[in-house]
Amino acid sequence: MNDFTGAEKFVPDRGGLRALRAALPTCRGCDLWQDAEHVVPGEGPARARMMLIGEQPGDVEDKEGHVFVGPAGRLLDKALVAAGIERDDVYLTNAVKHFRFERQGKRRIHKTPAVGHIVACSPWLRSELGIVKPALVVVLGSIAARAVLGTGFKVTQHRGEPVELPDGTPATATVHPSSVVRSREYRRDFELFVDDLRAAAAML
Ligand code: URA
Ligand code: SF4
């Protein structure tokens, strides 16, 4: 499953978020850099108390090189506002830093990252967690949950509950905003998503 060399040797061991951001484009830890347009670094203040972790950049993020700027990002923005959380106060990142996709004609269709990609990319996320030292991690969706909470964790069963990362960092999980974008029960699922974010804010 995991035959990639991994990001470890590309991750600087000092220099904070600035050094991470500078080193990220050099990463060849797995094969996803080859077809992507941009690597997408995490964004937000190093002193952020809340870190939100998504899955991987989408089509728009890959083109622009910024996190959560496409449809899922717009929904996340709305939900953060509704939950009383300032986007500029949180650190936003992804479990995997390059966009994995399949071409269908001219379209690029999101493809779920393999376990090997998640494992290969995890040194970047570990480093971000070590620098930001968030008081609370908010895990967005099952891929991010797999990356930081392990394969046994079921988001649908435990969404909105206080949990912990293996190192004891307080965390909570909710669905991925793109699942709300696609939802056939949009209003209900948007409100549930906002409820989870409000619960997260209350955990700080
Ligand atoms: N989905 C994610 O998980 N992350 C992004 O940055 C955009 C969409
Ligand atoms: Fe490196 Fe992660 Fe990109 Fe793979 S997805 S090349 S591990 S930054």
Short mmCIF file of C-alpha atoms in Angstrom, two decimals, residues 63-194:
data_model
loop_
_atom_site.label_atom_id
_atom_site.label_comp_id
_atom_site.label_asym_id
_atom_site.label_seq_id
_atom_site.Cartn_x
_atom_site.Cartn_y
_atom_site.Cartn_z
CA LYS A 63 -5.12 26.22 -9.37
CA GLU A 64 -4.79 29.04 -6.84
CA GLY A 65 -2.41 27.49 -4.36
CA HIS A 66 -4.53 28.41 -1.32
CA VAL A 67 -6.55 26.31 1.13
CA PHE A 68 -10.33 26.21 1.10
CA VAL A 69 -10.94 28.81 -1.59
CA GLY A 70 -13.30 26.68 -3.75
CA PRO A 71 -16.92 25.61 -3.13
CA ALA A 72 -16.09 23.69 0.07
CA GLY A 73 -14.17 26.70 1.29
CA ARG A 74 -17.05 29.06 0.67
CA LEU A 75 -19.34 26.77 2.62
CA LEU A 76 -16.79 26.52 5.41
CA ASP A 77 -16.57 30.33 5.51
CA LYS A 78 -20.33 30.62 5.90
CA ALA A 79 -20.42 27.96 8.59
CA LEU A 80 -17.57 29.57 10.53
CA VAL A 81 -19.41 32.90 10.47
CA ALA A 82 -22.61 31.20 11.66
CA ALA A 83 -20.66 29.51 14.47
CA GLY A 84 -19.01 32.79 15.51
CA ILE A 85 -15.51 31.69 14.55
CA GLU A 86 -13.19 34.12 12.72
CA ARG A 87 -11.47 32.44 9.78
CA ASP A 88 -8.44 34.66 10.32
CA ASP A 89 -8.04 33.32 13.87
CA VAL A 90 -7.86 29.64 12.90
CA TYR A 91 -5.15 27.65 11.19
CA LEU A 92 -6.50 25.76 8.18
CA THR A 93 -4.71 22.87 6.54
CA ASN A 94 -5.17 19.50 4.86
CA ALA A 95 -4.05 15.94 5.54
CA VAL A 96 -2.61 15.77 2.01
CA LYS A 97 -1.04 18.84 0.41
CA HIS A 98 -1.45 18.03 -3.30
CA PHE A 99 -4.68 17.52 -5.28
CA ARG A 100 -5.36 13.95 -6.40
CA PHE A 101 -7.72 13.75 -9.37
CA GLU A 102 -8.84 11.86 -12.45
CA ARG A 103 -9.40 13.50 -15.79
CA GLN A 104 -12.84 13.16 -17.34
CA GLY A 105 -12.66 15.07 -20.58
CA LYS A 106 -11.64 18.57 -19.59
CA ARG A 107 -12.77 18.16 -16.00
CA ARG A 108 -10.57 17.14 -13.13
CA ILE A 109 -12.52 14.95 -10.73
CA HIS A 110 -11.46 14.63 -7.09
CA LYS A 111 -10.05 11.24 -6.24
CA THR A 112 -9.79 10.17 -2.60
CA PRO A 113 -6.16 9.94 -1.50
CA ALA A 114 -4.88 6.44 -0.79
CA VAL A 115 -3.62 5.45 2.65
CA GLY A 116 -0.13 5.59 1.14
CA HIS A 117 -0.61 9.28 0.24
CA ILE A 118 -1.93 10.11 3.71
CA VAL A 119 1.00 8.37 5.38
CA ALA A 120 3.55 9.89 2.97
CA CYS A 121 2.25 13.42 3.58
CA SER A 122 1.79 13.09 7.35
CA PRO A 123 5.20 14.58 8.31
CA TRP A 124 3.99 17.99 7.08
CA LEU A 125 0.88 17.82 9.23
CA ARG A 126 2.87 16.56 12.22
CA SER A 127 5.22 19.50 11.83
CA GLU A 128 2.34 21.98 11.58
CA LEU A 129 0.82 20.52 14.75
CA GLY A 130 4.18 20.82 16.48
CA ILE A 131 4.62 24.48 15.50
CA VAL A 132 1.07 25.75 16.03
CA LYS A 133 0.39 23.58 19.09
CA PRO A 134 -3.36 24.15 18.78
CA ALA A 135 -5.52 24.01 21.90
CA LEU A 136 -8.11 22.21 19.75
CA VAL A 137 -7.98 20.33 16.47
CA VAL A 138 -11.16 20.20 14.37
CA VAL A 139 -11.07 17.24 12.02
CA LEU A 140 -13.09 17.72 8.83
CA GLY A 141 -14.27 14.42 7.37
CA SER A 142 -13.19 10.81 7.33
CA ILE A 143 -9.89 11.20 5.47
CA ALA A 144 -8.57 13.75 7.95
CA ALA A 145 -9.93 11.54 10.75
CA ARG A 146 -8.00 8.60 9.37
CA ALA A 147 -4.87 10.74 9.26
CA VAL A 148 -5.00 11.96 12.86
CA LEU A 149 -7.48 9.80 14.78
CA GLY A 150 -6.81 6.39 13.23
CA THR A 151 -8.78 4.05 11.00
CA GLY A 152 -11.21 2.90 13.70
CA PHE A 153 -12.71 6.36 14.19
CA LYS A 154 -16.16 6.88 12.71
CA VAL A 155 -17.00 10.53 12.12
CA THR A 156 -20.72 9.85 11.70
CA GLN A 157 -20.86 8.19 15.14
CA HIS A 158 -18.72 10.67 17.03
CA ARG A 159 -19.18 14.01 15.32
CA GLY A 160 -19.20 16.97 17.67
CA GLU A 161 -17.84 14.98 20.61
CA PRO A 162 -14.65 15.88 22.44
CA VAL A 163 -11.91 13.40 21.56
CA GLU A 164 -8.11 13.41 21.68
CA LEU A 165 -5.27 12.92 19.23
CA PRO A 166 -2.87 10.11 20.22
CA ASP A 167 -0.59 12.71 21.85
CA GLY A 168 -3.42 14.02 24.03
CA THR A 169 -4.22 17.17 22.03
CA PRO A 170 -7.93 17.96 22.45
CA ALA A 171 -9.85 17.40 19.22
CA THR A 172 -13.29 17.01 17.75
CA ALA A 173 -14.47 15.73 14.39
CA THR A 174 -17.21 16.72 12.01
CA VAL A 175 -18.11 16.07 8.39
CA HIS A 176 -16.21 17.50 5.45
CA PRO A 177 -17.76 20.74 4.13
CA SER A 178 -17.88 19.31 0.60
CA SER A 179 -20.33 16.65 1.84
CA VAL A 180 -22.61 19.52 2.90
CA VAL A 181 -22.16 21.23 -0.48
CA ARG A 182 -23.37 18.04 -2.18
CA SER A 183 -26.08 17.24 0.35
CA ARG A 184 -29.66 16.68 -0.79
CA GLU A 185 -30.72 17.90 2.64
CA TYR A 186 -28.61 20.97 2.53
CA ARG A 187 -30.33 23.10 5.19
CA ARG A 188 -30.36 20.33 7.77
CA ASP A 189 -26.77 19.28 7.07
CA PHE A 190 -25.53 22.86 7.08
CA GLU A 191 -27.12 23.42 10.51
CA LEU A 192 -25.61 20.18 11.85
CA PHE A 193 -22.20 21.24 10.56
CA VAL A 194 -22.58 24.66 12.24
#
